[in-house]
mmCIF file of C-alpha atoms and ligand atoms in Angstrom:
data_model
loop_
_atom_site.group_PDB
_atom_site.id
_atom_site.type_symbol
_atom_site.label_atom_id
_atom_site.label_comp_id
_atom_site.label_asym_id
_atom_site.label_seq_id
_atom_site.Cartn_x
_atom_site.Cartn_y
_atom_site.Cartn_z
ATOM 1 C CA MET M 517 53.481 7.364 -20.440
ATOM 2 C CA GLU M 518 54.053 4.288 -18.368
ATOM 3 C CA GLU M 519 53.307 4.580 -14.679
ATOM 4 C CA LYS M 520 56.235 4.974 -12.307
ATOM 5 C CA PRO M 521 56.652 1.966 -10.024
ATOM 6 C CA LEU M 522 56.277 2.586 -6.322
ATOM 7 C CA ILE M 523 59.675 2.928 -4.675
ATOM 8 C CA MET M 524 60.499 2.276 -1.039
ATOM 9 C CA ASP M 525 63.762 3.795 0.148
ATOM 10 C CA ALA M 526 64.935 1.922 3.242
ATOM 11 C CA HIS M 527 67.479 4.466 4.418
ATOM 12 C CA LEU M 528 67.165 8.238 4.577
ATOM 13 C CA ASP M 529 68.540 10.489 7.330
ATOM 14 C CA LEU M 530 65.601 12.875 6.966
ATOM 15 C CA SER M 531 65.543 14.215 10.516
ATOM 16 C CA MET M 532 69.328 14.615 10.657
ATOM 17 C CA ASN M 533 69.007 16.889 7.627
ATOM 18 C CA ALA M 534 66.237 18.853 9.274
ATOM 19 C CA VAL M 535 67.719 19.169 12.738
ATOM 20 C CA GLU M 536 71.491 19.272 12.054
ATOM 21 C CA TRP M 537 71.663 20.655 8.507
ATOM 22 C CA ASN M 538 68.713 23.015 9.117
ATOM 23 C CA ARG M 539 66.913 21.850 5.985
ATOM 24 C CA ASP M 540 63.146 22.297 5.837
ATOM 25 C CA LEU M 541 62.314 19.387 3.568
ATOM 26 C CA ARG M 542 59.001 21.022 2.620
ATOM 27 C CA TRP M 543 61.049 23.429 0.470
ATOM 28 C CA SER M 544 61.873 22.520 -3.105
ATOM 29 C CA ILE M 545 65.346 21.238 -3.982
ATOM 30 C CA ASP M 546 66.086 24.568 -5.697
ATOM 31 C CA GLU M 547 65.080 26.521 -2.606
ATOM 32 C CA LEU M 548 67.107 24.253 -0.337
ATOM 33 C CA ARG M 549 70.198 24.592 -2.510
ATOM 34 C CA ALA M 550 69.820 28.348 -2.878
ATOM 35 C CA SER M 551 69.484 28.751 0.899
ATOM 36 C CA GLU M 552 72.909 27.131 1.382
ATOM 37 C CA LEU M 553 74.880 29.102 -1.178
ATOM 38 C CA GLY M 554 78.210 30.153 0.304
ATOM 39 C CA MET M 555 77.932 27.903 3.348
ATOM 40 C CA THR M 556 81.067 25.860 4.023
ATOM 41 C CA ASP M 557 80.346 24.132 7.347
ATOM 42 C CA LYS M 558 79.571 20.811 5.633
ATOM 43 C CA PRO M 559 80.914 19.364 2.371
ATOM 44 C CA ASP M 560 77.463 18.834 0.852
ATOM 45 C CA ARG M 561 76.096 22.343 1.297
ATOM 46 C CA GLY M 562 74.010 23.461 -1.657
ATOM 47 C CA ARG M 563 74.022 19.941 -3.087
ATOM 48 C CA GLY M 564 71.108 18.210 -1.359
ATOM 49 C CA THR M 565 68.957 15.774 -3.316
ATOM 50 C CA VAL M 566 66.044 15.000 -0.992
ATOM 51 C CA SER M 567 62.861 16.965 -0.310
ATOM 52 C CA PHE M 568 59.299 15.831 0.238
ATOM 53 C CA GLY M 569 58.488 17.147 -3.235
ATOM 54 C CA ALA M 570 61.328 15.213 -4.873
ATOM 55 C CA LEU M 571 60.243 12.036 -3.048
ATOM 56 C CA ARG M 572 56.731 12.486 -4.446
ATOM 57 C CA GLU M 573 58.067 13.206 -7.923
ATOM 58 C CA GLY M 574 59.949 9.899 -7.766
ATOM 59 C CA ASN M 575 56.895 8.028 -6.428
ATOM 60 C CA VAL M 576 58.913 7.184 -3.322
ATOM 61 C CA GLY M 577 55.859 6.466 -1.201
ATOM 62 C CA ILE M 578 57.506 4.695 1.731
ATOM 63 C CA VAL M 579 60.765 5.534 3.440
ATOM 64 C CA VAL M 580 62.688 4.287 6.403
ATOM 65 C CA GLY M 581 63.716 7.447 8.216
ATOM 66 C CA THR M 582 66.547 7.290 10.702
ATOM 67 C CA GLN M 583 67.311 8.694 14.059
ATOM 68 C CA LEU M 584 71.046 8.716 14.659
ATOM 69 C CA ALA M 585 73.487 10.026 17.221
ATOM 70 C CA ARG M 586 76.731 8.371 18.222
ATOM 71 C CA PHE M 587 78.441 8.381 21.581
ATOM 72 C CA SER M 588 82.146 8.737 20.988
ATOM 73 C CA LYS M 589 84.932 10.503 22.770
ATOM 74 C CA GLN M 590 86.826 10.598 19.495
ATOM 75 C CA SER M 591 86.623 13.565 17.171
ATOM 76 C CA ASN M 592 83.310 14.495 15.645
ATOM 77 C CA GLN M 593 83.535 12.613 12.379
ATOM 78 C CA LEU M 594 81.025 12.473 9.589
ATOM 79 C CA PRO M 595 78.360 11.437 9.086
ATOM 80 C CA GLY M 596 76.133 12.516 11.915
ATOM 81 C CA ALA M 597 77.308 14.041 15.124
ATOM 82 C CA SER M 598 79.115 12.207 17.893
ATOM 83 C CA TRP M 599 78.262 13.128 21.459
ATOM 84 C CA ASN M 600 80.255 12.928 24.662
ATOM 85 C CA SER M 601 77.653 10.879 26.524
ATOM 86 C CA PRO M 602 74.843 8.452 25.679
ATOM 87 C CA GLU M 603 72.466 10.858 27.415
ATOM 88 C CA GLN M 604 73.325 13.639 24.942
ATOM 89 C CA ALA M 605 72.976 11.176 22.069
ATOM 90 C CA TRP M 606 69.547 10.131 23.402
ATOM 91 C CA ALA M 607 68.481 13.771 23.585
ATOM 92 C CA GLN M 608 69.568 14.278 19.975
ATOM 93 C CA THR M 609 67.486 11.309 18.803
ATOM 94 C CA GLN M 610 64.513 12.691 20.717
ATOM 95 C CA GLY M 611 64.873 16.001 18.893
ATOM 96 C CA GLN M 612 64.908 14.075 15.632
ATOM 97 C CA LEU M 613 61.783 12.194 16.725
ATOM 98 C CA ALA M 614 60.090 15.505 17.523
ATOM 99 C CA TRP M 615 60.742 16.683 13.959
ATOM 100 C CA TYR M 616 59.188 13.520 12.480
ATOM 101 C CA GLN M 617 56.166 14.073 14.726
ATOM 102 C CA ALA M 618 55.889 17.717 13.665
ATOM 103 C CA MET M 619 56.017 16.659 10.004
ATOM 104 C CA GLU M 620 53.314 14.093 10.691
ATOM 105 C CA PHE M 621 51.212 16.812 12.337
ATOM 106 C CA ASP M 622 51.779 18.917 9.213
ATOM 107 C CA GLY M 623 50.488 16.124 6.982
ATOM 108 C CA GLN M 624 53.805 15.477 5.180
ATOM 109 C CA ILE M 625 54.386 11.960 6.481
ATOM 110 C CA THR M 626 52.463 9.221 8.215
ATOM 111 C CA GLN M 627 54.105 6.854 10.653
ATOM 112 C CA ILE M 628 53.846 3.136 9.898
ATOM 113 C CA THR M 629 54.403 0.697 12.770
ATOM 114 C CA ASN M 630 52.454 -2.423 11.810
ATOM 115 C CA TRP M 631 51.092 -4.355 8.858
ATOM 116 C CA LYS M 632 47.586 -2.880 9.063
ATOM 117 C CA GLU M 633 48.994 0.647 8.815
ATOM 118 C CA LEU M 634 51.235 -0.354 5.925
ATOM 119 C CA GLU M 635 48.359 -2.001 4.089
ATOM 120 C CA ASN M 636 46.167 1.090 4.569
ATOM 121 C CA HIS M 637 48.968 3.331 3.425
ATOM 122 C CA LEU M 638 49.543 1.300 0.257
ATOM 123 C CA GLN M 639 45.833 1.494 -0.552
ATOM 124 C CA ASN M 640 45.738 5.258 -0.019
ATOM 125 C CA TRP M 641 48.911 5.800 -2.030
ATOM 126 C CA THR M 642 47.615 3.723 -4.933
ATOM 127 C CA LYS M 643 44.296 5.574 -4.911
ATOM 128 C CA ASP M 644 45.608 9.121 -4.569
ATOM 129 C CA SER M 645 49.334 9.499 -4.002
ATOM 130 C CA ALA M 646 49.200 13.278 -4.387
ATOM 131 C CA HIS M 647 47.066 13.660 -1.270
ATOM 132 C CA THR M 648 48.555 10.853 0.813
ATOM 133 C CA PRO M 649 51.344 11.618 3.301
ATOM 134 C CA ILE M 650 54.589 9.720 2.626
ATOM 135 C CA GLY M 651 54.785 6.527 4.698
ATOM 136 C CA LEU M 652 57.520 6.584 7.336
ATOM 137 C CA ILE M 653 59.016 3.635 9.180
ATOM 138 C CA ARG M 654 61.550 4.691 11.786
ATOM 139 C CA SER M 655 64.921 3.096 12.395
ATOM 140 C CA LEU M 656 67.780 3.902 14.743
ATOM 141 C CA GLU M 657 71.223 3.953 13.104
ATOM 142 C CA GLY M 658 73.705 3.072 15.837
ATOM 143 C CA ALA M 659 72.326 2.158 19.272
ATOM 144 C CA ASP M 660 74.690 4.190 21.474
ATOM 145 C CA SER M 661 71.828 6.486 22.462
ATOM 146 C CA ILE M 662 69.909 3.648 24.145
ATOM 147 C CA ILE M 663 70.806 4.555 27.746
ATOM 148 C CA SER M 664 68.841 1.650 29.222
ATOM 149 C CA PHE M 665 66.239 -0.854 28.127
ATOM 150 C CA GLU M 666 63.608 1.444 29.600
ATOM 151 C CA HIS M 667 64.689 3.892 26.906
ATOM 152 C CA LEU M 668 64.473 1.137 24.311
ATOM 153 C CA GLN M 669 60.923 0.380 25.450
ATOM 154 C CA LYS M 670 60.028 4.071 25.192
ATOM 155 C CA ALA M 671 61.523 4.224 21.688
ATOM 156 C CA TYR M 672 59.485 1.175 20.687
ATOM 157 C CA ASP M 673 56.307 2.661 22.177
ATOM 158 C CA ASP M 674 56.994 5.816 20.131
ATOM 159 C CA GLY M 675 57.115 3.675 16.963
ATOM 160 C CA LEU M 676 60.756 2.629 16.465
ATOM 161 C CA ARG M 677 60.771 -0.579 14.436
ATOM 162 C CA ALA M 678 64.391 -1.265 13.370
ATOM 163 C CA ILE M 679 67.839 -0.820 14.907
ATOM 164 C CA GLY M 680 71.313 -1.017 13.480
ATOM 165 C CA PRO M 681 73.368 -1.577 16.635
ATOM 166 C CA ALA M 682 76.502 -0.002 15.161
ATOM 167 C CA HIS M 683 77.463 2.979 13.010
ATOM 168 C CA TYR M 684 81.020 4.197 12.407
ATOM 169 C CA GLY M 685 83.764 3.042 14.756
ATOM 170 C CA PRO M 686 83.428 1.370 18.143
ATOM 171 C CA GLY M 687 80.034 1.364 19.834
ATOM 172 C CA ILE M 688 78.438 0.423 23.123
ATOM 173 C CA TYR M 689 76.440 -2.511 21.746
ATOM 174 C CA ALA M 690 78.445 -3.496 18.652
ATOM 175 C CA GLN M 691 81.483 -2.471 16.620
ATOM 176 C CA GLY M 692 80.870 -0.634 13.389
ATOM 177 C CA THR M 693 82.486 0.343 10.114
ATOM 178 C CA ASP M 694 86.302 0.536 10.315
ATOM 179 C CA ALA M 695 86.295 -1.068 13.775
ATOM 180 C CA THR M 696 86.823 -4.688 14.847
ATOM 181 C CA GLY M 697 85.524 -6.897 17.622
ATOM 182 C CA GLY M 698 82.357 -8.554 18.800
ATOM 183 C CA ILE M 699 79.113 -7.411 20.379
ATOM 184 C CA GLY M 700 79.903 -8.346 23.986
ATOM 185 C CA ASN M 701 77.339 -8.926 26.700
ATOM 186 C CA LYS M 702 75.695 -5.568 26.170
ATOM 187 C CA GLY M 703 75.151 -6.337 22.514
ATOM 188 C CA LYS M 704 73.705 -9.739 23.322
ATOM 189 C CA GLU M 705 71.305 -8.217 25.848
ATOM 190 C CA LEU M 706 70.232 -5.585 23.339
ATOM 191 C CA LEU M 707 69.524 -8.237 20.718
ATOM 192 C CA LYS M 708 67.457 -10.204 23.238
ATOM 193 C CA GLU M 709 65.384 -7.120 24.031
ATOM 194 C CA MET M 710 64.975 -6.329 20.322
ATOM 195 C CA GLU M 711 63.793 -9.882 19.758
ATOM 196 C CA ARG M 712 61.254 -9.558 22.575
ATOM 197 C CA LEU M 713 59.917 -6.336 21.041
ATOM 198 C CA ASN M 714 60.121 -7.710 17.485
ATOM 199 C CA ILE M 715 62.426 -4.898 16.388
ATOM 200 C CA ILE M 716 64.152 -5.572 13.049
ATOM 201 C CA LEU M 717 67.939 -5.982 13.211
ATOM 202 C CA ASP M 718 69.653 -3.805 10.599
ATOM 203 C CA ALA M 719 72.953 -5.560 9.839
ATOM 204 C CA THR M 720 74.361 -2.536 8.013
ATOM 205 C CA HIS M 721 77.536 -1.028 9.525
ATOM 206 C CA LEU M 722 78.308 -4.075 11.690
ATOM 207 C CA CYS M 723 81.994 -4.929 11.360
ATOM 208 C CA ASP M 724 82.669 -8.532 10.340
ATOM 209 C CA ASP M 725 83.200 -9.842 13.908
ATOM 210 C CA SER M 726 80.049 -8.163 15.197
ATOM 211 C CA PHE M 727 78.083 -9.163 12.096
ATOM 212 C CA TRP M 728 78.624 -12.905 12.591
ATOM 213 C CA GLU M 729 78.081 -12.730 16.312
ATOM 214 C CA ALA M 730 74.885 -10.719 15.934
ATOM 215 C CA LEU M 731 73.438 -13.192 13.435
ATOM 216 C CA ASP M 732 74.235 -16.028 15.874
ATOM 217 C CA HIS M 733 72.496 -14.329 18.786
ATOM 218 C CA PHE M 734 69.427 -12.873 17.102
ATOM 219 C CA ASN M 735 66.455 -14.909 15.969
ATOM 220 C CA GLY M 736 64.167 -12.090 14.802
ATOM 221 C CA PRO M 737 63.877 -10.433 11.387
ATOM 222 C CA VAL M 738 67.112 -9.161 9.799
ATOM 223 C CA TRP M 739 67.591 -6.717 6.958
ATOM 224 C CA ALA M 740 70.448 -4.571 5.714
ATOM 225 C CA SER M 741 69.005 -1.175 4.914
ATOM 226 C CA HIS M 742 71.903 0.306 2.925
ATOM 227 C CA ASN M 743 74.711 -1.974 1.870
ATOM 228 C CA ASN M 744 76.698 -2.759 -1.260
ATOM 229 C CA CYS M 745 78.969 -5.613 -2.378
ATOM 230 C CA ARG M 746 82.568 -6.152 -1.319
ATOM 231 C CA ALA M 747 83.083 -8.195 -4.478
ATOM 232 C CA LEU M 748 82.652 -4.948 -6.460
ATOM 233 C CA VAL M 749 84.307 -2.440 -4.111
ATOM 234 C CA ARG M 750 86.686 -3.796 -1.476
ATOM 235 C CA HIS M 751 85.968 -2.211 1.895
ATOM 236 C CA ASN M 752 84.859 -3.490 5.294
ATOM 237 C CA ARG M 753 81.697 -1.353 4.985
ATOM 238 C CA GLN M 754 80.578 -3.625 2.127
ATOM 239 C CA PHE M 755 79.321 -7.203 2.520
ATOM 240 C CA SER M 756 81.338 -10.181 1.281
ATOM 241 C CA ASP M 757 79.501 -12.804 -0.759
ATOM 242 C CA GLU M 758 79.591 -15.057 2.298
ATOM 243 C CA GLN M 759 77.841 -12.396 4.382
ATOM 244 C CA LEU M 760 75.308 -11.764 1.635
ATOM 245 C CA ARG M 761 74.520 -15.494 1.449
ATOM 246 C CA ALA M 762 74.060 -15.675 5.217
ATOM 247 C CA LEU M 763 71.611 -12.770 5.009
ATOM 248 C CA PHE M 764 69.697 -14.311 2.123
ATOM 249 C CA ASP M 765 69.426 -17.546 4.137
ATOM 250 C CA ARG M 766 67.809 -15.517 6.910
ATOM 251 C CA GLY M 767 65.237 -14.080 4.504
ATOM 252 C CA ALA M 768 66.858 -10.655 4.560
ATOM 253 C CA VAL M 769 66.372 -7.911 2.007
ATOM 254 C CA ILE M 770 69.393 -5.733 1.268
ATOM 255 C CA GLY M 771 69.068 -2.131 0.114
ATOM 256 C CA VAL M 772 71.600 -0.814 -2.397
ATOM 257 C CA ALA M 773 73.195 2.453 -1.326
ATOM 258 C CA LEU M 774 73.973 5.399 -3.609
ATOM 259 C CA ASP M 775 77.029 6.862 -1.879
ATOM 260 C CA ALA M 776 79.586 7.104 -4.708
ATOM 261 C CA TRP M 777 82.537 5.743 -2.710
ATOM 262 C CA MET M 778 80.574 2.513 -2.210
ATOM 263 C CA LEU M 779 80.000 2.212 -5.961
ATOM 264 C CA THR M 780 83.503 2.528 -7.371
ATOM 265 C CA GLU M 781 87.016 1.490 -6.321
ATOM 266 C CA GLY M 782 89.451 4.128 -5.142
ATOM 267 C CA TRP M 783 87.131 7.027 -4.405
ATOM 268 C CA ILE M 784 88.909 9.821 -2.566
ATOM 269 C CA ARG M 785 86.504 11.929 -0.509
ATOM 270 C CA GLY M 786 86.566 15.580 -1.512
ATOM 271 C CA GLU M 787 88.809 14.872 -4.507
ATOM 272 C CA SER M 788 87.067 12.364 -6.745
ATOM 273 C CA THR M 789 83.990 13.523 -8.610
ATOM 274 C CA PRO M 790 81.130 11.490 -10.066
ATOM 275 C CA GLU M 791 82.382 12.523 -13.529
ATOM 276 C CA SER M 792 86.071 11.813 -12.917
ATOM 277 C CA LYS M 793 85.206 8.347 -11.588
ATOM 278 C CA ASN M 794 82.350 7.848 -14.038
ATOM 279 C CA VAL M 795 79.944 6.744 -11.291
ATOM 280 C CA SER M 796 76.387 6.346 -12.482
ATOM 281 C CA LEU M 797 73.201 4.456 -11.718
ATOM 282 C CA GLN M 798 74.730 1.663 -13.826
ATOM 283 C CA ASN M 799 77.032 0.992 -10.853
ATOM 284 C CA VAL M 800 73.949 0.770 -8.646
ATOM 285 C CA ALA M 801 72.465 -1.745 -11.077
ATOM 286 C CA ASP M 802 75.773 -3.681 -10.964
ATOM 287 C CA ASN M 803 75.330 -4.112 -7.206
ATOM 288 C CA ILE M 804 71.683 -5.113 -7.580
ATOM 289 C CA ASP M 805 72.665 -7.598 -10.265
ATOM 290 C CA HIS M 806 75.542 -9.050 -8.260
ATOM 291 C CA MET M 807 73.223 -9.817 -5.349
ATOM 292 C CA CYS M 808 70.451 -11.185 -7.569
ATOM 293 C CA GLN M 809 72.912 -13.484 -9.367
ATOM 294 C CA LEU M 810 74.310 -14.660 -6.046
ATOM 295 C CA VAL M 811 70.929 -15.640 -4.621
ATOM 296 C CA GLY M 812 69.487 -16.752 -7.965
ATOM 297 C CA ASN M 813 66.402 -14.521 -7.916
ATOM 298 C CA ALA M 814 65.302 -10.896 -7.559
ATOM 299 C CA LEU M 815 63.514 -11.357 -4.235
ATOM 300 C CA HIS M 816 66.133 -10.179 -1.745
ATOM 301 C CA VAL M 817 67.314 -6.833 -3.049
ATOM 302 C CA GLY M 818 65.778 -3.419 -2.534
ATOM 303 C CA ILE M 819 66.784 0.238 -2.492
ATOM 304 C CA GLY M 820 68.247 1.995 0.551
ATOM 305 C CA THR M 821 69.879 5.061 -0.914
ATOM 306 C CA ASP M 822 71.306 6.967 2.084
ATOM 307 C CA LEU M 823 70.937 10.076 -0.110
ATOM 308 C CA ASP M 824 71.826 13.267 1.794
ATOM 309 C CA GLY M 825 73.487 11.090 4.435
ATOM 310 C CA ALA M 826 76.168 13.771 4.841
ATOM 311 C CA PHE M 827 76.876 13.811 1.099
ATOM 312 C CA GLY M 828 75.142 15.406 -1.866
ATOM 313 C CA THR M 829 75.517 15.500 -5.643
ATOM 314 C CA GLU M 830 79.309 15.799 -5.238
ATOM 315 C CA GLN M 831 79.274 12.152 -4.147
ATOM 316 C CA CYS M 832 76.246 10.699 -5.993
ATOM 317 C CA PRO M 833 75.841 8.855 -9.279
ATOM 318 C CA LYS M 834 76.385 11.502 -11.983
ATOM 319 C CA ASP M 835 72.967 10.836 -13.547
ATOM 320 C CA LEU M 836 71.127 11.562 -10.288
ATOM 321 C CA ASN M 837 70.210 15.167 -9.603
ATOM 322 C CA THR M 838 67.466 14.553 -7.052
ATOM 323 C CA ILE M 839 65.988 11.480 -5.423
ATOM 324 C CA ALA M 840 63.262 11.564 -8.090
ATOM 325 C CA ASP M 841 65.886 10.172 -10.483
ATOM 326 C CA LEU M 842 65.603 6.823 -8.712
ATOM 327 C CA GLN M 843 62.957 6.257 -11.376
ATOM 328 C CA LYS M 844 65.818 5.743 -13.855
ATOM 329 C CA ILE M 845 66.707 2.480 -12.081
ATOM 330 C CA PRO M 846 63.662 0.573 -13.411
ATOM 331 C CA ASP M 847 64.655 1.439 -16.996
ATOM 332 C CA ILE M 848 68.246 0.332 -16.460
ATOM 333 C CA LEU M 849 67.069 -2.980 -14.997
ATOM 334 C CA LYS M 850 64.681 -3.437 -17.909
ATOM 335 C CA GLU M 851 67.553 -2.944 -20.360
ATOM 336 C CA ARG M 852 69.451 -5.620 -18.450
ATOM 337 C CA GLY M 853 66.645 -8.103 -18.932
ATOM 338 C CA TYR M 854 64.810 -7.839 -15.627
ATOM 339 C CA SER M 855 61.079 -8.564 -15.891
ATOM 340 C CA SER M 856 58.492 -6.052 -14.719
ATOM 341 C CA ASP M 857 57.775 -8.324 -11.741
ATOM 342 C CA ASP M 858 61.476 -8.337 -10.827
ATOM 343 C CA ILE M 859 61.561 -4.566 -11.095
ATOM 344 C CA GLU M 860 58.508 -4.060 -8.883
ATOM 345 C CA ASN M 861 59.987 -6.455 -6.361
ATOM 346 C CA ILE M 862 63.288 -4.576 -6.263
ATOM 347 C CA CYS M 863 61.636 -1.142 -6.169
ATOM 348 C CA SER M 864 59.352 -1.878 -3.218
ATOM 349 C CA GLN M 865 57.652 -5.250 -3.037
ATOM 350 C CA ASN M 866 60.588 -7.123 -1.488
ATOM 351 C CA TRP M 867 60.619 -4.699 1.437
ATOM 352 C CA ILE M 868 56.842 -4.850 1.754
ATOM 353 C CA ARG M 869 56.833 -8.654 1.776
ATOM 354 C CA PHE M 870 59.640 -8.620 4.327
ATOM 355 C CA LEU M 871 57.650 -6.310 6.603
ATOM 356 C CA ARG M 872 54.532 -8.414 6.287
ATOM 357 C CA LYS M 873 56.504 -11.467 7.359
ATOM 358 C CA ALA M 874 58.205 -9.563 10.188
ATOM 359 C CA TRP M 875 54.986 -8.032 11.505
ATOM 360 C CA GLU M 876 52.351 -10.619 10.609
ATOM 361 C CA GLY M 877 54.423 -13.791 10.497
ATOM 362 C CA LYS M 878 53.310 -14.548 6.928
HETATM 363 ZN ZN1 ZN O 1002 74.840 4.531 7.270
#
């Protein structure tokens, strides 16, 4: 049997699942699903796809794990909780951090904050993946919880290495999905501080106005951890070809996301099913291919699934049961004529090269 390529998934809400969904990711997928039978508090109960075991089965050896908590006086909308003050949001992210640290203490994951650590991790994983903790890079999805730049400094000192300033709706530092408007002075100050600390800007979720303004005001490394193409599914959450080109020009890597509504036109949450809309990993490959054709190579696209980001198999590609099925993507790309180098680049090497450049300058 051919060896499974190493996969890096640039967007997983692991700690949100642990702390808000009460999922112990050390359990198997079957155990996790069984434990949620009959629960109705969230639409994805009993349909999770991510566990440490499933990540290992899929040779997903590096992940970007999020911390996320919005500040919003509006209703508590999915995904992730909204809090009534930035201080509560900060506290939530600190609980999420504590879970990552407990999982590191337990030997499940190992935090990666610089090139040396990433290089060591890759060596260990190649030598003996079964006994190597999964590599974790931490990112903050939505910056509302950053009460002050002292808090940002503390987050950086604790290992935070990427920030998406916005999430859903209006935010303190930038406007997100389904919102409009720029980043304002607060956003500009945040970007300046991120640049000083060499924190990666995650362009995902920025609304169009904030997206262009953020790119203008930030000179550090930019990626988009989980984003698909507006040319394939029209929605402000997706990037237009013009936005994609601007990101490619900046050396960005863009992770394709596996949320079904971002893969097919006209998805109705809670009504459409992966079968009724015929959503499969082929749609994921369509997004990969669109971006590769646009830039003219396979060097700027990666995987950023967002699996279990407040949705489960009810809103996933129909041929994905657990995250281990990401290993079907290499075969699909091969059938479409991608070389084994292209496939390795898309599965992990583009992210790794990006991080080397961001952290080492080369
Ligand atoms: Zn997201």
